[in-house]
Amino acid sequence: MQTDSSFTFVLFGGTGDLSMRKILPALFEAHRAGGMLADSGKIVAVARHVADRADYLEWVNEHVKPHVSKNGVDETAWASFLDRIEFVKIDLGNPEDFALLRDAVSDMPGIRVFYLATGPSLFVPICRALASVGLNENSRIVLEKPLGYDLKSSNAINDAVGEIFAEEQIYRIDHYLGKEPVQNLLALRFGNVLFEPLWRREWVESIQITIAEELGVEARGDFYDNTGALRDMVQNHLLQLLSIVAMEPPHSMDSDSVRDEKLRVLRALKPIDPRDISKIAVRGQYHAGVIRGNAVPAYATEPGVKPDSTTETFVAVKVEIENWRWAGVPFFLRTGKRLADRVAEIVVNFRAVPHSALGASALRGGANRLVIRLQPNETIRLYCLAKQPGEGMNLASVHLDLAFDRFFREGQMEAYQRLLLDVINGRLALFVRRDEQEAAWRWVEPILDEWAASHKPPKPYAAGTWGPAAASAMLAQHDTCWLEEEN
């Protein structure tokens, strides 16, 4: 991916955790690869916790280096990367300080990218301050999630930002859309005749999408306790993955063609009747437990969390899509913290053969399935039945395996690296459009409202397990189970 696009990349929240762990490491990898970033491109960090550029570079050396280049840091590349970085000390609460930023970037080349790695409460003040000094022209703005607390607050932010930046200037980032297997899902579906005839209700029994974490809330207790898993993961990551899985073939891979098809899926989600929420949605909260031999505390005792908190750390929900392709096929979405393993995957369970002369195993649903693993190891695995060697016609499950790190000799691109390059080069297809975001909020709001009104506590589950038993019971009603339960 070669580029001659000059750019000035302005990073708000330049000393924050996201900048240290993801954004600057991704920019370094693009720089180290050569040719991905224009030589003239500059990175301008904005923060108030360090004094000057020298202090900031010292901060970067300490906090970014541990997150780059798994096989060691190329010191020559690292030194030349640091040469790209400038620093402006700004108090984001003081709009007059933005004149300092304007003066710093006025002679820098190319498109300006403003990355808001800050809390959402700062999005609108930053955008207004940028406009006050004329920095909203010839620019792009990147907004991290969460964008609002509900549909109303999300619309308020989008309305305010939309008064300053045109929609084509706004990049709402969801890093799961930048992961290699998600891109390969599009390639598998729309580049091969093999899967498209099967990708419909006649041949698909159910679909599971899981994002599971072993970690708890870490140092984010204050934030998480006011957010919860439904807002933090379902409204954005999981519904975006669902829309990619279920979308119709786009006219082309340009940004609006792809996003138009995703929007059609989100608008076709079966509306939620509040009376049915207890049947189609499970929320849980982790209690003390053991993960990989280490004792971990209950959520309610984590720093920043209220002792009587009813915030959910686990959600499982059944989704239906009311269109001709997917009518009657249940989609099961699941996410949680302090679960038994760190995994993100999409499981497409195909229907059993209608009649088998080979025994009952061929009539079992899910004998044929496609498993797209997003993390920790990125693979695509197609399961089918084959005869076991030896006497008799005994069937066993086997799989065809596409492990990207073994098949492709060139290194894979991390999600943030791909998405940051897309911002610099003006590619919007992997970013969330406003109407997509509104449709997702509109669908989850009845669940949020019902949980808030019911005052019922989340179902408890021990850390190190796969969540409340009710999540398994929900799938059992459809004569299926979560993938790890079958194995």
PDB file of C-alpha atoms in Angstrom, residues 110-114 130-131 133-140 164-165 169:
ATOM      1  CA  GLY A 110      -1.100  17.955   3.140  1.00  0.00           C
ATOM      2  CA  ILE A 111      -4.411  16.903   4.622  1.00  0.00           C
ATOM      3  CA  ARG A 112      -4.899  17.436   8.345  1.00  0.00           C
ATOM      4  CA  VAL A 113      -6.197  14.508  10.378  1.00  0.00           C
ATOM      5  CA  PHE A 114      -7.486  15.241  13.877  1.00  0.00           C
ATOM      6  CA  LEU A 130     -10.762  23.836  15.851  1.00  0.00           C
ATOM      7  CA  ALA A 131     -13.368  25.724  13.839  1.00  0.00           C
ATOM      8  CA  VAL A 133      -9.161  28.993  14.495  1.00  0.00           C
ATOM      9  CA  GLY A 134     -10.045  27.816  10.979  1.00  0.00           C
ATOM     10  CA  LEU A 135      -8.702  24.270  11.274  1.00  0.00           C
ATOM     11  CA  ASN A 136     -11.877  22.514  10.135  1.00  0.00           C
ATOM     12  CA  GLU A 137     -11.094  23.020   6.450  1.00  0.00           C
ATOM     13  CA  ASN A 138      -8.957  20.597   4.391  1.00  0.00           C
ATOM     14  CA  SER A 139      -9.187  18.199   7.308  1.00  0.00           C
ATOM     15  CA  ARG A 140     -10.618  14.932   8.599  1.00  0.00           C
ATOM     16  CA  ILE A 164     -18.437  21.974  11.743  1.00  0.00           C
ATOM     17  CA  PHE A 165     -17.367  19.013   9.572  1.00  0.00           C
ATOM     18  CA  GLN A 169     -14.841  14.447   6.761  1.00  0.00           C
TER      19      GLN A 169
END
